[in-house]
Amino acid sequence: NPAYAARLADHWQVIGDTEKEKQYARNAGHYAVKQFAHENGLYYLNRAIALTGNDEPALLYELLLAREGVYHLRGERDEQMADLIRLGEVADLLAKSGSPNHLPESALRLANFAETTGDYDAAAAAALEAHRLALEGGSEELQAASQLTLGQAFLRQGNYPEAKEALQQGMDGARKTHSTKIEADCYRFLGVAASEQGQFEQCTTYYRQALQLYRHINDKQGESAVLNNLGIIKVQDHVAESLVYWKQASTIFQEIGDRLGMARVLTNLSNIYTDLGEYETAMSYGQQALQLSREINVPIGVCFNLLNLSL
């Protein structure tokens, strides 16, 4: 029962059995992360990582990947980058021992970091490198994931035809490998592309397909993200419906500790209340979103909220 792993990790620490402590700290860290208990997750992952050397590269990679994901949700960019650098080093060790598919995965995490922090050229370059490495390693799932990430980077650059092509290829690969998470993400970002081009009916269809898949696999982060997207679309005609979507999204973002997602919802709320002429409410949401975007180093969020506040 993984709920008891933390107690057992503490027990073996007191006893002085570092191997057993490492085993149960690892289990406790993963369990806490799944429960979105980030503080506990970091505490036990840190302990497990401290007890894991380069002579166990597969385990070390697994633990670093989990911790990097927590740092991403919390918006702790310096810590996240430190883990990404180390993740790449361990992936190199694994490749030399005959496990090549950690390299494209670590490149994809780097691309995700670059996209989040506004370096879209670097995100596209890392996604292309990930795709090359995935082809070399023969992983069709990672090839699909790299097309998804490349499509996101193209979207940020305003290259919609290239974005759609990459996302469609990612979706085809995801279906072939039964990677529901990647398929759902491709639907969501195809929706973003359609939205940016004013194709709102098509956009809504994509978002609803993504939402169905996210709920099927119980992906709370994906579900909340697409609810936020649906709120943006519905605001065109149905403000009340948008507010319902954003309330649902913010509830999940708070539950899972996704600070980037929360900043996006606050930004959207600032937008809508500005349009409604409720300026004090809009200012409050805009200031919260600006502060949060600065704390988690998301330049595009800072930009949008400075614009909102100026209005």
PDB file of C-alpha atoms in Angstrom, residues 128-301:
ATOM      1  CA  LEU A 128      13.246  18.915 -33.717  1.00  0.00           C
ATOM      2  CA  GLU A 129      16.239  17.408 -31.919  1.00  0.00           C
ATOM      3  CA  ALA A 130      13.894  15.228 -29.874  1.00  0.00           C
ATOM      4  CA  HIS A 131      12.239  14.005 -33.070  1.00  0.00           C
ATOM      5  CA  ARG A 132      15.607  13.162 -34.617  1.00  0.00           C
ATOM      6  CA  LEU A 133      16.642  11.243 -31.510  1.00  0.00           C
ATOM      7  CA  ALA A 134      13.290   9.447 -31.336  1.00  0.00           C
ATOM      8  CA  LEU A 135      13.703   8.338 -34.961  1.00  0.00           C
ATOM      9  CA  GLU A 136      17.161   7.010 -34.151  1.00  0.00           C
ATOM     10  CA  GLY A 137      15.887   5.216 -31.083  1.00  0.00           C
ATOM     11  CA  GLY A 138      12.850   3.811 -32.880  1.00  0.00           C
ATOM     12  CA  SER A 139      10.233   5.091 -30.415  1.00  0.00           C
ATOM     13  CA  GLU A 140       7.054   5.948 -32.314  1.00  0.00           C
ATOM     14  CA  GLU A 141       5.437   7.332 -29.152  1.00  0.00           C
ATOM     15  CA  LEU A 142       8.289   9.792 -28.602  1.00  0.00           C
ATOM     16  CA  GLN A 143       8.143  10.761 -32.283  1.00  0.00           C
ATOM     17  CA  ALA A 144       4.477  11.640 -31.755  1.00  0.00           C
ATOM     18  CA  ALA A 145       5.311  13.557 -28.579  1.00  0.00           C
ATOM     19  CA  SER A 146       8.000  15.562 -30.389  1.00  0.00           C
ATOM     20  CA  GLN A 147       5.551  16.487 -33.170  1.00  0.00           C
ATOM     21  CA  LEU A 148       3.123  17.700 -30.504  1.00  0.00           C
ATOM     22  CA  THR A 149       5.796  19.856 -28.874  1.00  0.00           C
ATOM     23  CA  LEU A 150       6.946  21.185 -32.239  1.00  0.00           C
ATOM     24  CA  GLY A 151       3.340  22.101 -33.061  1.00  0.00           C
ATOM     25  CA  GLN A 152       3.082  24.061 -29.803  1.00  0.00           C
ATOM     26  CA  ALA A 153       6.248  26.006 -30.617  1.00  0.00           C
ATOM     27  CA  PHE A 154       4.983  26.813 -34.138  1.00  0.00           C
ATOM     28  CA  LEU A 155       1.704  28.036 -32.631  1.00  0.00           C
ATOM     29  CA  ARG A 156       3.547  30.485 -30.394  1.00  0.00           C
ATOM     30  CA  GLN A 157       5.438  31.765 -33.435  1.00  0.00           C
ATOM     31  CA  GLY A 158       2.199  32.228 -35.399  1.00  0.00           C
ATOM     32  CA  ASN A 159       3.148  29.572 -37.968  1.00  0.00           C
ATOM     33  CA  TYR A 160      -0.327  28.013 -38.177  1.00  0.00           C
ATOM     34  CA  PRO A 161       0.051  25.768 -41.275  1.00  0.00           C
ATOM     35  CA  GLU A 162       3.263  24.252 -39.872  1.00  0.00           C
ATOM     36  CA  ALA A 163       1.645  23.919 -36.438  1.00  0.00           C
ATOM     37  CA  LYS A 164      -1.378  22.077 -37.813  1.00  0.00           C
ATOM     38  CA  GLU A 165       0.788  19.734 -39.866  1.00  0.00           C
ATOM     39  CA  ALA A 166       2.978  18.855 -36.876  1.00  0.00           C
ATOM     40  CA  LEU A 167      -0.025  18.383 -34.575  1.00  0.00           C
ATOM     41  CA  GLN A 168      -1.821  16.177 -37.093  1.00  0.00           C
ATOM     42  CA  GLN A 169       1.291  14.014 -37.443  1.00  0.00           C
ATOM     43  CA  GLY A 170       1.506  13.860 -33.670  1.00  0.00           C
ATOM     44  CA  MET A 171      -2.124  12.761 -33.468  1.00  0.00           C
ATOM     45  CA  ASP A 172      -1.627  10.066 -36.098  1.00  0.00           C
ATOM     46  CA  GLY A 173       1.359   8.732 -34.177  1.00  0.00           C
ATOM     47  CA  ALA A 174      -0.499   8.880 -30.881  1.00  0.00           C
ATOM     48  CA  ARG A 175      -3.408   6.844 -32.251  1.00  0.00           C
ATOM     49  CA  LYS A 176      -1.008   4.316 -33.733  1.00  0.00           C
ATOM     50  CA  THR A 177       0.716   3.833 -30.376  1.00  0.00           C
ATOM     51  CA  HIS A 178      -2.488   4.171 -28.302  1.00  0.00           C
ATOM     52  CA  SER A 179      -1.045   7.205 -26.501  1.00  0.00           C
ATOM     53  CA  THR A 180      -4.281   8.823 -25.338  1.00  0.00           C
ATOM     54  CA  LYS A 181      -2.580  11.662 -23.467  1.00  0.00           C
ATOM     55  CA  ILE A 182      -0.668  12.784 -26.563  1.00  0.00           C
ATOM     56  CA  GLU A 183      -3.795  12.443 -28.731  1.00  0.00           C
ATOM     57  CA  ALA A 184      -5.781  14.624 -26.307  1.00  0.00           C
ATOM     58  CA  ASP A 185      -3.020  17.252 -26.244  1.00  0.00           C
ATOM     59  CA  CYS A 186      -2.951  17.324 -30.054  1.00  0.00           C
ATOM     60  CA  TYR A 187      -6.714  17.908 -30.136  1.00  0.00           C
ATOM     61  CA  ARG A 188      -6.352  20.737 -27.629  1.00  0.00           C
ATOM     62  CA  PHE A 189      -3.628  22.561 -29.532  1.00  0.00           C
ATOM     63  CA  LEU A 190      -5.402  22.041 -32.857  1.00  0.00           C
ATOM     64  CA  GLY A 191      -8.253  23.825 -31.086  1.00  0.00           C
ATOM     65  CA  VAL A 192      -5.912  26.662 -30.165  1.00  0.00           C
ATOM     66  CA  ALA A 193      -4.797  26.946 -33.804  1.00  0.00           C
ATOM     67  CA  ALA A 194      -8.418  27.037 -34.983  1.00  0.00           C
ATOM     68  CA  SER A 195      -9.260  29.654 -32.347  1.00  0.00           C
ATOM     69  CA  GLU A 196      -6.371  31.900 -33.400  1.00  0.00           C
ATOM     70  CA  GLN A 197      -7.700  31.794 -36.966  1.00  0.00           C
ATOM     71  CA  GLY A 198     -11.291  32.560 -35.965  1.00  0.00           C
ATOM     72  CA  GLN A 199     -12.574  29.026 -36.688  1.00  0.00           C
ATOM     73  CA  PHE A 200     -14.604  28.846 -33.489  1.00  0.00           C
ATOM     74  CA  GLU A 201     -16.949  25.993 -34.403  1.00  0.00           C
ATOM     75  CA  GLN A 202     -14.042  23.743 -35.379  1.00  0.00           C
ATOM     76  CA  CYS A 203     -12.151  24.904 -32.311  1.00  0.00           C
ATOM     77  CA  THR A 204     -15.001  23.933 -29.967  1.00  0.00           C
ATOM     78  CA  THR A 205     -15.174  20.482 -31.575  1.00  0.00           C
ATOM     79  CA  TYR A 206     -11.452  19.923 -30.993  1.00  0.00           C
ATOM     80  CA  TYR A 207     -11.700  21.088 -27.373  1.00  0.00           C
ATOM     81  CA  ARG A 208     -14.635  18.800 -26.628  1.00  0.00           C
ATOM     82  CA  GLN A 209     -12.804  15.834 -28.124  1.00  0.00           C
ATOM     83  CA  ALA A 210      -9.776  16.674 -25.954  1.00  0.00           C
ATOM     84  CA  LEU A 211     -11.947  17.044 -22.848  1.00  0.00           C
ATOM     85  CA  GLN A 212     -13.527  13.634 -23.396  1.00  0.00           C
ATOM     86  CA  LEU A 213     -10.114  11.971 -23.687  1.00  0.00           C
ATOM     87  CA  TYR A 214      -8.654  13.787 -20.661  1.00  0.00           C
ATOM     88  CA  ARG A 215     -11.577  12.687 -18.525  1.00  0.00           C
ATOM     89  CA  HIS A 216     -11.294   9.131 -19.836  1.00  0.00           C
ATOM     90  CA  ILE A 217      -7.696   8.875 -18.576  1.00  0.00           C
ATOM     91  CA  ASN A 218      -8.340  11.050 -15.491  1.00  0.00           C
ATOM     92  CA  ASP A 219      -5.804  13.674 -16.565  1.00  0.00           C
ATOM     93  CA  LYS A 220      -6.681  16.561 -14.253  1.00  0.00           C
ATOM     94  CA  GLN A 221      -4.088  18.932 -15.663  1.00  0.00           C
ATOM     95  CA  GLY A 222      -5.275  18.418 -19.239  1.00  0.00           C
ATOM     96  CA  GLU A 223      -8.931  18.653 -18.204  1.00  0.00           C
ATOM     97  CA  SER A 224      -8.434  21.969 -16.426  1.00  0.00           C
ATOM     98  CA  ALA A 225      -6.392  23.381 -19.324  1.00  0.00           C
ATOM     99  CA  VAL A 226      -9.069  22.612 -21.900  1.00  0.00           C
ATOM    100  CA  LEU A 227     -11.832  23.943 -19.622  1.00  0.00           C
ATOM    101  CA  ASN A 228      -9.873  27.188 -19.553  1.00  0.00           C
ATOM    102  CA  ASN A 229      -9.695  27.096 -23.370  1.00  0.00           C
ATOM    103  CA  LEU A 230     -13.444  26.494 -23.638  1.00  0.00           C
ATOM    104  CA  GLY A 231     -14.031  29.522 -21.422  1.00  0.00           C
ATOM    105  CA  ILE A 232     -12.108  31.696 -23.885  1.00  0.00           C
ATOM    106  CA  ILE A 233     -14.231  30.473 -26.807  1.00  0.00           C
ATOM    107  CA  LYS A 234     -17.577  30.741 -25.064  1.00  0.00           C
ATOM    108  CA  VAL A 235     -16.910  34.326 -23.984  1.00  0.00           C
ATOM    109  CA  GLN A 236     -17.654  35.337 -27.568  1.00  0.00           C
ATOM    110  CA  ASP A 237     -21.391  34.835 -26.934  1.00  0.00           C
ATOM    111  CA  HIS A 238     -21.967  33.326 -23.496  1.00  0.00           C
ATOM    112  CA  VAL A 239     -20.152  35.128 -20.691  1.00  0.00           C
ATOM    113  CA  ALA A 240     -21.953  33.200 -17.945  1.00  0.00           C
ATOM    114  CA  GLU A 241     -20.912  29.881 -19.495  1.00  0.00           C
ATOM    115  CA  SER A 242     -17.293  31.075 -19.713  1.00  0.00           C
ATOM    116  CA  LEU A 243     -17.294  31.956 -16.025  1.00  0.00           C
ATOM    117  CA  VAL A 244     -18.538  28.440 -15.213  1.00  0.00           C
ATOM    118  CA  TYR A 245     -15.722  26.879 -17.251  1.00  0.00           C
ATOM    119  CA  TRP A 246     -13.118  29.111 -15.577  1.00  0.00           C
ATOM    120  CA  LYS A 247     -14.448  28.306 -12.116  1.00  0.00           C
ATOM    121  CA  GLN A 248     -14.182  24.581 -12.881  1.00  0.00           C
ATOM    122  CA  ALA A 249     -10.679  25.046 -14.302  1.00  0.00           C
ATOM    123  CA  SER A 250      -9.432  27.153 -11.374  1.00  0.00           C
ATOM    124  CA  THR A 251     -10.788  24.607  -8.864  1.00  0.00           C
ATOM    125  CA  ILE A 252      -8.731  21.861 -10.521  1.00  0.00           C
ATOM    126  CA  PHE A 253      -5.653  24.078 -10.960  1.00  0.00           C
ATOM    127  CA  GLN A 254      -5.718  24.849  -7.236  1.00  0.00           C
ATOM    128  CA  GLU A 255      -6.260  21.181  -6.383  1.00  0.00           C
ATOM    129  CA  ILE A 256      -3.250  20.015  -8.391  1.00  0.00           C
ATOM    130  CA  GLY A 257      -1.048  23.029  -7.632  1.00  0.00           C
ATOM    131  CA  ASP A 258      -0.666  24.149 -11.268  1.00  0.00           C
ATOM    132  CA  ARG A 259       0.435  27.782 -10.889  1.00  0.00           C
ATOM    133  CA  LEU A 260       0.836  28.362 -14.646  1.00  0.00           C
ATOM    134  CA  GLY A 261      -2.732  27.213 -15.256  1.00  0.00           C
ATOM    135  CA  MET A 262      -3.982  29.426 -12.444  1.00  0.00           C
ATOM    136  CA  ALA A 263      -2.191  32.439 -13.931  1.00  0.00           C
ATOM    137  CA  ARG A 264      -3.926  31.792 -17.260  1.00  0.00           C
ATOM    138  CA  VAL A 265      -7.375  31.686 -15.668  1.00  0.00           C
ATOM    139  CA  LEU A 266      -6.716  34.900 -13.727  1.00  0.00           C
ATOM    140  CA  THR A 267      -5.559  36.566 -16.952  1.00  0.00           C
ATOM    141  CA  ASN A 268      -8.747  35.516 -18.739  1.00  0.00           C
ATOM    142  CA  LEU A 269     -10.887  36.761 -15.859  1.00  0.00           C
ATOM    143  CA  SER A 270      -9.115  40.122 -16.038  1.00  0.00           C
ATOM    144  CA  ASN A 271      -9.892  40.235 -19.765  1.00  0.00           C
ATOM    145  CA  ILE A 272     -13.582  39.511 -19.420  1.00  0.00           C
ATOM    146  CA  TYR A 273     -14.220  41.883 -16.532  1.00  0.00           C
ATOM    147  CA  THR A 274     -12.451  44.646 -18.468  1.00  0.00           C
ATOM    148  CA  ASP A 275     -14.812  43.998 -21.392  1.00  0.00           C
ATOM    149  CA  LEU A 276     -17.776  44.044 -18.991  1.00  0.00           C
ATOM    150  CA  GLY A 277     -16.673  47.406 -17.595  1.00  0.00           C
ATOM    151  CA  GLU A 278     -16.133  46.044 -14.074  1.00  0.00           C
ATOM    152  CA  TYR A 279     -12.709  47.629 -13.802  1.00  0.00           C
ATOM    153  CA  GLU A 280     -11.981  47.155 -10.103  1.00  0.00           C
ATOM    154  CA  THR A 281     -12.597  43.410 -10.421  1.00  0.00           C
ATOM    155  CA  ALA A 282     -10.537  43.335 -13.612  1.00  0.00           C
ATOM    156  CA  MET A 283      -7.663  45.172 -11.873  1.00  0.00           C
ATOM    157  CA  SER A 284      -7.703  42.716  -8.967  1.00  0.00           C
ATOM    158  CA  TYR A 285      -7.496  39.665 -11.240  1.00  0.00           C
ATOM    159  CA  GLY A 286      -4.902  41.358 -13.456  1.00  0.00           C
ATOM    160  CA  GLN A 287      -2.625  42.219 -10.534  1.00  0.00           C
ATOM    161  CA  GLN A 288      -2.857  38.681  -9.165  1.00  0.00           C
ATOM    162  CA  ALA A 289      -2.096  37.226 -12.599  1.00  0.00           C
ATOM    163  CA  LEU A 290       0.819  39.638 -13.157  1.00  0.00           C
ATOM    164  CA  GLN A 291       2.415  38.795  -9.827  1.00  0.00           C
ATOM    165  CA  LEU A 292       2.023  35.064 -10.407  1.00  0.00           C
ATOM    166  CA  SER A 293       3.354  35.252 -13.981  1.00  0.00           C
ATOM    167  CA  ARG A 294       6.444  37.076 -12.711  1.00  0.00           C
ATOM    168  CA  GLU A 295       6.973  34.580  -9.890  1.00  0.00           C
ATOM    169  CA  ILE A 296       6.908  31.589 -12.258  1.00  0.00           C
ATOM    170  CA  ASN A 297       8.831  33.355 -15.066  1.00  0.00           C
ATOM    171  CA  VAL A 298       6.214  33.292 -17.830  1.00  0.00           C
ATOM    172  CA  PRO A 299       6.953  36.356 -20.019  1.00  0.00           C
ATOM    173  CA  ILE A 300       3.854  36.018 -22.192  1.00  0.00           C
ATOM    174  CA  GLY A 301       1.696  36.154 -19.047  1.00  0.00           C
TER     175      GLY A 301
END
